[in-house]
């Protein structure tokens, strides 16, 4: 890049392509690698050539690293540089005026700044959520081994219970799931009148694995997905809440295509009255198909015939055989008596 004449109009366009190519080589989902690839291209650019697009790319890299205050500063610098952009910077948009493109760029930057501020707000609340989660879990007989660093994502912790010594749990909670003012009759939960139980989702693991659980563990990443999905729904959780991915998406490092939330499977979980604890069960594609035909309740009967608990990266697919599939496709079955 340094050897290309400054007056060459496509110089900045080439810079953007180099950044994109560097990012394309990164492992999917590796935020630090994406940020590193971006910075490797940006840093050699002399300060006098760092235009609005340079600062926007810097902001994107810092967003990947969850350095939201630095990202906001980079985006603000990008806004200051917009006025210096010329027609060559927007040459790929032949049908748009420079003024229109500058206005759109400012709008994009403002949107990015707003997102970064929202992330900062969430991140500031994490210590309080951790403290609240620790309090309610200890009241239920759990002992938190440690919290997992999850950036501005939902709070994730590894804990054990005095009743089941051979089982540990990875739990996830968010400010939303620890709220007690969401509309739902407390009587339905079996709690004292006027009290709503805080909700916590978990995945059971063998106790000997607990010291080695980190942010890269697929079960931690699964609970991160669960927690973020919970943030997106405007209601309390219920048994049977499920997410099935489309196309070729899978839970990280597994062949599971989604998950369902059920009642706890162990003695400690079923006996707890002070916290509404849920079990997150990853499912294969065929198991979702079975549940669609016969309900999740019947699927759990099949799961009990396999060694599915505590959760493992791979396990027997309870619906891999074809013994449950109807001989006639469901959409072709007609009732003998018309309603």
Short mmCIF file of C-alpha atoms in Angstrom, two decimals:
data_model
loop_
_atom_site.label_atom_id
_atom_site.label_comp_id
_atom_site.label_asym_id
_atom_site.label_seq_id
_atom_site.Cartn_x
_atom_site.Cartn_y
_atom_site.Cartn_z
CA UNK A 1 0.00 0.00 0.00
CA UNK A 2 2.83 2.39 0.85
CA UNK A 3 4.19 2.10 -2.72
CA UNK A 4 0.92 3.15 -4.33
CA UNK A 5 0.90 6.86 -5.32
CA UNK A 6 -1.32 8.93 -3.03
CA UNK A 7 -3.07 10.52 -5.97
CA UNK A 8 -4.28 7.15 -7.28
CA UNK A 9 -8.09 7.37 -6.79
CA UNK A 10 -8.55 3.66 -5.95
CA UNK A 11 -6.00 3.60 -3.14
CA UNK A 12 -8.59 3.77 -0.37
CA UNK A 13 -10.79 1.23 -2.11
CA UNK A 14 -7.84 -1.17 -2.16
CA UNK A 15 -7.33 -0.59 1.56
CA UNK A 16 -10.92 -1.65 2.25
CA UNK A 17 -10.44 -4.78 0.14
CA UNK A 18 -7.27 -5.70 2.04
CA UNK A 19 -9.10 -5.32 5.35
CA UNK A 20 -11.96 -7.50 4.06
CA UNK A 21 -9.53 -10.14 2.79
CA UNK A 22 -7.73 -10.24 6.14
CA UNK A 23 -11.01 -10.67 8.00
CA UNK A 24 -12.11 -13.42 5.60
CA UNK A 25 -9.10 -15.52 6.66
CA UNK A 26 -10.12 -15.44 10.34
CA UNK A 27 -11.83 -18.40 12.03
CA UNK A 28 -15.57 -17.86 12.10
CA UNK A 29 -16.66 -16.04 15.24
CA UNK A 30 -13.15 -15.30 16.56
CA UNK A 31 -13.58 -11.65 17.53
CA UNK A 32 -9.96 -11.15 18.60
CA UNK A 33 -8.68 -12.59 15.30
CA UNK A 34 -10.99 -10.33 13.29
CA UNK A 35 -9.85 -7.29 15.26
CA UNK A 36 -6.21 -8.31 14.92
CA UNK A 37 -6.51 -8.76 11.16
CA UNK A 38 -8.11 -5.34 10.84
CA UNK A 39 -5.48 -3.61 12.96
CA UNK A 40 -2.65 -5.30 11.04
CA UNK A 41 -3.88 -3.46 7.94
CA UNK A 42 -4.80 -0.17 9.62
CA UNK A 43 -1.75 0.51 11.78
CA UNK A 44 0.80 0.91 8.93
CA UNK A 45 -1.28 3.69 7.35
CA UNK A 46 0.36 7.08 8.05
CA UNK A 47 -1.63 9.39 10.34
CA UNK A 48 -2.09 12.00 7.64
CA UNK A 49 -3.92 9.42 5.48
CA UNK A 50 -6.29 8.18 8.18
CA UNK A 51 -9.64 9.26 6.83
CA UNK A 52 -13.24 8.65 7.94
CA UNK A 53 -13.25 5.10 6.63
CA UNK A 54 -9.99 4.35 8.49
CA UNK A 55 -11.55 5.45 11.77
CA UNK A 56 -14.74 3.53 11.02
CA UNK A 57 -12.71 0.34 10.51
CA UNK A 58 -10.88 1.10 13.77
CA UNK A 59 -14.21 1.47 15.53
CA UNK A 60 -15.41 -1.85 14.14
CA UNK A 61 -12.22 -3.57 15.38
CA UNK A 62 -12.65 -2.13 18.87
CA UNK A 63 -16.29 -3.23 18.90
CA UNK A 64 -15.05 -6.78 18.21
CA UNK A 65 -12.77 -6.46 21.25
CA UNK A 66 -15.68 -5.07 23.31
CA UNK A 67 -13.73 -1.84 23.89
CA UNK A 68 -16.85 0.22 23.46
CA UNK A 69 -15.57 3.51 24.88
CA UNK A 70 -12.63 3.43 22.42
CA UNK A 71 -15.01 2.47 19.60
CA UNK A 72 -17.17 5.51 20.33
CA UNK A 73 -14.08 7.74 20.20
CA UNK A 74 -13.06 6.22 16.83
CA UNK A 75 -16.54 6.72 15.39
CA UNK A 76 -16.58 10.33 16.59
CA UNK A 77 -13.25 10.93 14.80
CA UNK A 78 -14.74 9.34 11.67
CA UNK A 79 -17.59 11.86 11.75
CA UNK A 80 -15.08 14.72 11.88
CA UNK A 81 -13.31 13.36 8.79
CA UNK A 82 -16.43 12.97 6.63
CA UNK A 83 -16.25 16.51 5.27
CA UNK A 84 -12.86 15.72 3.69
CA UNK A 85 -14.18 12.80 1.64
CA UNK A 86 -14.43 13.45 -2.09
CA UNK A 87 -16.08 11.92 -5.13
CA UNK A 88 -13.34 9.28 -5.50
CA UNK A 89 -14.22 7.85 -2.10
CA UNK A 90 -17.76 7.15 -3.30
CA UNK A 91 -16.92 6.21 -6.88
CA UNK A 92 -18.67 2.84 -6.57
CA UNK A 93 -21.95 4.68 -5.98
CA UNK A 94 -22.18 6.37 -9.35
CA UNK A 95 -25.88 7.16 -9.00
CA UNK A 96 -25.61 8.86 -5.62
CA UNK A 97 -24.35 12.36 -4.95
CA UNK A 98 -21.44 12.94 -2.59
CA UNK A 99 -23.76 14.85 -0.26
CA UNK A 100 -26.16 11.90 -0.09
CA UNK A 101 -23.38 9.45 0.66
CA UNK A 102 -21.91 11.68 3.37
CA UNK A 103 -25.33 11.96 5.00
CA UNK A 104 -25.76 8.18 4.90
CA UNK A 105 -22.29 7.68 6.34
CA UNK A 106 -23.06 10.04 9.24
CA UNK A 107 -26.29 8.14 9.89
CA UNK A 108 -24.40 4.83 9.93
CA UNK A 109 -21.79 6.18 12.34
CA UNK A 110 -24.48 7.57 14.67
CA UNK A 111 -26.15 4.15 14.67
CA UNK A 112 -22.84 2.46 15.54
CA UNK A 113 -22.25 4.92 18.38
CA UNK A 114 -25.71 4.20 19.77
CA UNK A 115 -25.05 0.44 19.69
CA UNK A 116 -21.72 0.94 21.50
CA UNK A 117 -23.44 3.04 24.19
CA UNK A 118 -26.05 0.31 24.68
CA UNK A 119 -23.27 -2.25 25.13
CA UNK A 120 -21.62 0.01 27.71
CA UNK A 121 -24.89 0.29 29.63
CA UNK A 122 -25.26 -3.49 29.76
CA UNK A 123 -21.62 -3.96 30.75
CA UNK A 124 -21.99 -1.50 33.64
CA UNK A 125 -24.82 -3.59 35.09
CA UNK A 126 -22.91 -6.90 35.07
CA UNK A 127 -21.36 -6.62 38.60
CA UNK A 128 -24.81 -6.06 40.11
CA UNK A 129 -26.25 -9.02 38.17
CA UNK A 130 -23.36 -11.22 39.34
CA UNK A 131 -23.93 -10.22 42.96
CA UNK A 132 -27.66 -10.87 42.71
CA UNK A 133 -27.15 -14.25 41.04
CA UNK A 134 -24.64 -15.27 43.73
CA UNK A 135 -27.10 -14.34 46.48
CA UNK A 136 -30.06 -16.27 45.11
CA UNK A 137 -28.02 -19.34 44.19
CA UNK A 138 -26.37 -19.54 47.61
CA UNK A 139 -29.83 -19.26 49.20
CA UNK A 140 -30.81 -22.32 47.12
CA UNK A 141 -27.80 -24.34 48.32
CA UNK A 142 -25.49 -23.72 45.37
CA UNK A 143 -21.86 -22.68 45.66
CA UNK A 144 -20.42 -20.59 42.82
CA UNK A 145 -16.96 -21.80 41.83
CA UNK A 146 -16.31 -18.85 39.55
CA UNK A 147 -17.83 -16.53 36.98
CA UNK A 148 -16.91 -16.89 33.31
CA UNK A 149 -15.74 -13.73 31.55
CA UNK A 150 -18.47 -13.17 28.97
CA UNK A 151 -17.91 -9.56 28.01
CA UNK A 152 -21.18 -7.68 27.84
CA UNK A 153 -23.15 -10.89 27.35
CA UNK A 154 -25.38 -12.55 29.95
CA UNK A 155 -23.76 -13.53 33.25
CA UNK A 156 -22.44 -17.11 33.22
CA UNK A 157 -21.09 -19.00 36.25
CA UNK A 158 -19.95 -22.50 37.20
CA UNK A 159 -21.47 -23.82 40.43
CA UNK A 160 -22.05 -26.97 42.45
CA UNK A 161 -24.77 -28.11 44.88
CA UNK A 162 -24.39 -29.89 48.18
CA UNK A 163 -26.97 -32.57 47.25
CA UNK A 164 -25.43 -33.81 43.96
CA UNK A 165 -21.69 -34.04 44.44
CA UNK A 166 -21.07 -35.72 41.08
CA UNK A 167 -22.79 -32.98 39.08
CA UNK A 168 -21.80 -29.34 38.54
CA UNK A 169 -23.76 -26.75 36.63
CA UNK A 170 -23.00 -23.94 34.24
CA UNK A 171 -25.71 -21.35 34.79
CA UNK A 172 -26.74 -18.28 32.84
CA UNK A 173 -28.79 -15.31 33.98
CA UNK A 174 -29.45 -11.80 32.83
CA UNK A 175 -30.88 -8.70 34.43
CA UNK A 176 -34.15 -9.59 32.73
CA UNK A 177 -34.37 -13.15 34.13
CA UNK A 178 -33.54 -11.90 37.64
CA UNK A 179 -36.36 -9.34 37.57
CA UNK A 180 -39.38 -9.99 39.80
CA UNK A 181 -41.80 -7.44 38.37
CA UNK A 182 -42.80 -9.17 35.13
CA UNK A 183 -46.55 -9.91 34.84
CA UNK A 184 -47.34 -13.46 35.91
CA UNK A 185 -49.39 -14.82 38.85
CA UNK A 186 -46.96 -15.87 41.58
CA UNK A 187 -49.35 -18.60 42.70
CA UNK A 188 -48.70 -20.50 39.46
CA UNK A 189 -45.04 -20.79 40.40
CA UNK A 190 -45.71 -22.17 43.87
CA UNK A 191 -44.08 -19.11 45.43
CA UNK A 192 -45.45 -17.07 48.31
CA UNK A 193 -48.21 -14.67 47.33
CA UNK A 194 -46.84 -11.56 45.64
CA UNK A 195 -43.42 -13.07 44.98
CA UNK A 196 -42.04 -14.09 41.59
CA UNK A 197 -39.07 -16.45 41.48
CA UNK A 198 -35.90 -15.41 39.64
CA UNK A 199 -35.23 -17.58 36.60
CA UNK A 200 -31.91 -19.28 35.90
CA UNK A 201 -31.03 -21.58 32.98
CA UNK A 202 -28.36 -24.24 33.34
CA UNK A 203 -26.48 -27.09 31.71
CA UNK A 204 -25.34 -29.98 33.89
CA UNK A 205 -21.72 -31.19 33.59
CA UNK A 206 -19.60 -33.80 35.41
CA UNK A 207 -18.00 -32.25 38.50
CA UNK A 208 -14.48 -33.15 37.38
CA UNK A 209 -14.89 -30.92 34.30
CA UNK A 210 -15.84 -27.82 36.32
CA UNK A 211 -12.26 -26.53 36.88
CA UNK A 212 -11.59 -26.54 33.12
CA UNK A 213 -14.72 -24.75 31.89
CA UNK A 214 -13.89 -21.50 30.08
CA UNK A 215 -15.44 -19.14 27.57
CA UNK A 216 -14.49 -21.37 24.63
CA UNK A 217 -16.40 -24.38 25.96
CA UNK A 218 -19.35 -25.19 23.69
CA UNK A 219 -21.72 -25.37 26.68
CA UNK A 220 -20.73 -21.86 27.78
CA UNK A 221 -21.25 -20.60 24.23
CA UNK A 222 -24.60 -22.38 24.10
CA UNK A 223 -25.74 -20.69 27.31
CA UNK A 224 -24.57 -17.36 25.89
CA UNK A 225 -26.89 -17.96 22.94
CA UNK A 226 -29.69 -18.92 25.35
CA UNK A 227 -29.15 -15.79 27.43
CA UNK A 228 -29.16 -13.49 24.42
CA UNK A 229 -32.34 -15.12 23.08
CA UNK A 230 -33.97 -14.58 26.47
CA UNK A 231 -33.09 -10.88 26.26
CA UNK A 232 -35.00 -10.71 22.98
CA UNK A 233 -38.32 -12.13 24.27
CA UNK A 234 -40.66 -9.91 26.24
CA UNK A 235 -41.99 -12.46 28.69
CA UNK A 236 -40.95 -14.88 31.41
CA UNK A 237 -39.54 -18.24 30.44
CA UNK A 238 -41.68 -21.36 30.34
CA UNK A 239 -40.89 -25.04 30.01
CA UNK A 240 -40.87 -25.96 26.33
CA UNK A 241 -39.25 -22.73 25.15
CA UNK A 242 -37.09 -23.84 22.23
CA UNK A 243 -34.91 -22.49 19.47
CA UNK A 244 -34.17 -24.46 16.31
CA UNK A 245 -31.64 -23.06 13.88
CA UNK A 246 -32.32 -22.92 10.17
CA UNK A 247 -30.23 -24.21 7.28
CA UNK A 248 -26.80 -25.52 8.32
CA UNK A 249 -26.37 -23.67 11.61
CA UNK A 250 -25.28 -25.64 14.70
CA UNK A 251 -24.50 -24.99 18.33
CA UNK A 252 -20.74 -24.22 18.59
CA UNK A 253 -18.48 -27.23 17.90
CA UNK A 254 -21.39 -29.70 17.87
CA UNK A 255 -24.00 -31.18 15.55
CA UNK A 256 -26.90 -29.97 17.69
CA UNK A 257 -29.33 -27.77 15.75
CA UNK A 258 -30.95 -26.04 18.71
CA UNK A 259 -32.14 -26.50 22.27
CA UNK A 260 -35.24 -26.81 24.44
CA UNK A 261 -35.76 -25.70 28.04
CA UNK A 262 -37.14 -28.30 30.47
CA UNK A 263 -37.42 -28.91 34.22
CA UNK A 264 -34.20 -29.83 36.06
CA UNK A 265 -33.19 -33.45 35.71
CA UNK A 266 -31.33 -33.97 38.99
CA UNK A 267 -32.43 -34.25 42.61
CA UNK A 268 -31.02 -30.86 43.61
CA UNK A 269 -32.68 -29.05 40.74
CA UNK A 270 -36.15 -30.53 41.26
CA UNK A 271 -36.12 -29.82 45.02
CA UNK A 272 -35.27 -26.11 44.77
CA UNK A 273 -38.12 -23.78 45.73
CA UNK A 274 -36.39 -20.40 45.93
CA UNK A 275 -35.18 -20.22 42.30
CA UNK A 276 -36.96 -21.24 39.11
CA UNK A 277 -34.23 -23.39 37.60
CA UNK A 278 -34.39 -24.66 34.02
CA UNK A 279 -32.38 -27.29 32.19
CA UNK A 280 -31.12 -26.50 28.68
CA UNK A 281 -31.12 -29.63 26.50
CA UNK A 282 -29.36 -29.43 23.11
CA UNK A 283 -31.18 -31.41 20.41
CA UNK A 284 -30.37 -32.95 17.04
CA UNK A 285 -32.35 -32.12 13.91
CA UNK A 286 -34.15 -35.50 13.96
CA UNK A 287 -35.18 -34.96 17.59
CA UNK A 288 -36.81 -31.66 16.68
CA UNK A 289 -38.64 -33.43 13.85
CA UNK A 290 -39.87 -36.08 16.31
CA UNK A 291 -41.06 -33.41 18.77
CA UNK A 292 -42.98 -31.65 16.00
CA UNK A 293 -44.85 -34.87 15.28
CA UNK A 294 -45.30 -36.26 18.78
CA UNK A 295 -44.55 -33.43 21.33
CA UNK A 296 -41.49 -32.77 23.46
CA UNK A 297 -42.93 -34.84 26.31
CA UNK A 298 -42.72 -38.02 24.22
CA UNK A 299 -39.26 -37.00 23.00
CA UNK A 300 -38.04 -36.88 26.61
CA UNK A 301 -39.22 -40.47 27.06
CA UNK A 302 -36.91 -41.47 24.22
CA UNK A 303 -34.07 -39.36 25.60
CA UNK A 304 -34.28 -41.18 28.91
CA UNK A 305 -33.37 -44.38 27.09
CA UNK A 306 -30.03 -42.83 26.12
CA UNK A 307 -27.08 -41.50 28.09
CA UNK A 308 -27.95 -37.86 27.37
CA UNK A 309 -27.37 -36.32 30.82
CA UNK A 310 -25.13 -34.60 31.86
CA UNK A 311 -24.59 -32.84 28.55
CA UNK A 312 -21.79 -33.99 26.26
CA UNK A 313 -20.39 -32.72 22.98
CA UNK A 314 -21.65 -35.86 21.26
CA UNK A 315 -24.27 -38.35 22.39
CA UNK A 316 -26.58 -40.92 20.90
CA UNK A 317 -29.23 -39.39 18.67
CA UNK A 318 -32.47 -40.74 20.16
CA UNK A 319 -34.35 -40.31 16.87
CA UNK A 320 -31.74 -41.32 14.30
CA UNK A 321 -33.60 -44.53 13.44
CA UNK A 322 -36.72 -44.43 11.27
CA UNK A 323 -39.00 -46.45 13.55
CA UNK A 324 -40.94 -43.36 14.58
CA UNK A 325 -41.42 -41.84 11.14
CA UNK A 326 -44.94 -42.27 9.65
CA UNK A 327 -45.14 -44.36 6.48
CA UNK A 328 -47.24 -41.60 4.92
CA UNK A 329 -46.00 -38.00 5.14
CA UNK A 330 -48.03 -36.04 7.69
CA UNK A 331 -49.20 -33.46 5.13
CA UNK A 332 -50.70 -36.25 3.03
CA UNK A 333 -52.72 -37.90 5.82
CA UNK A 334 -56.44 -37.16 5.57
CA UNK A 335 -59.01 -37.82 8.31
CA UNK A 336 -61.41 -40.72 7.72
CA UNK A 337 -64.31 -38.56 8.82
CA UNK A 338 -64.47 -34.98 7.67
CA UNK A 339 -65.03 -32.51 10.53
#
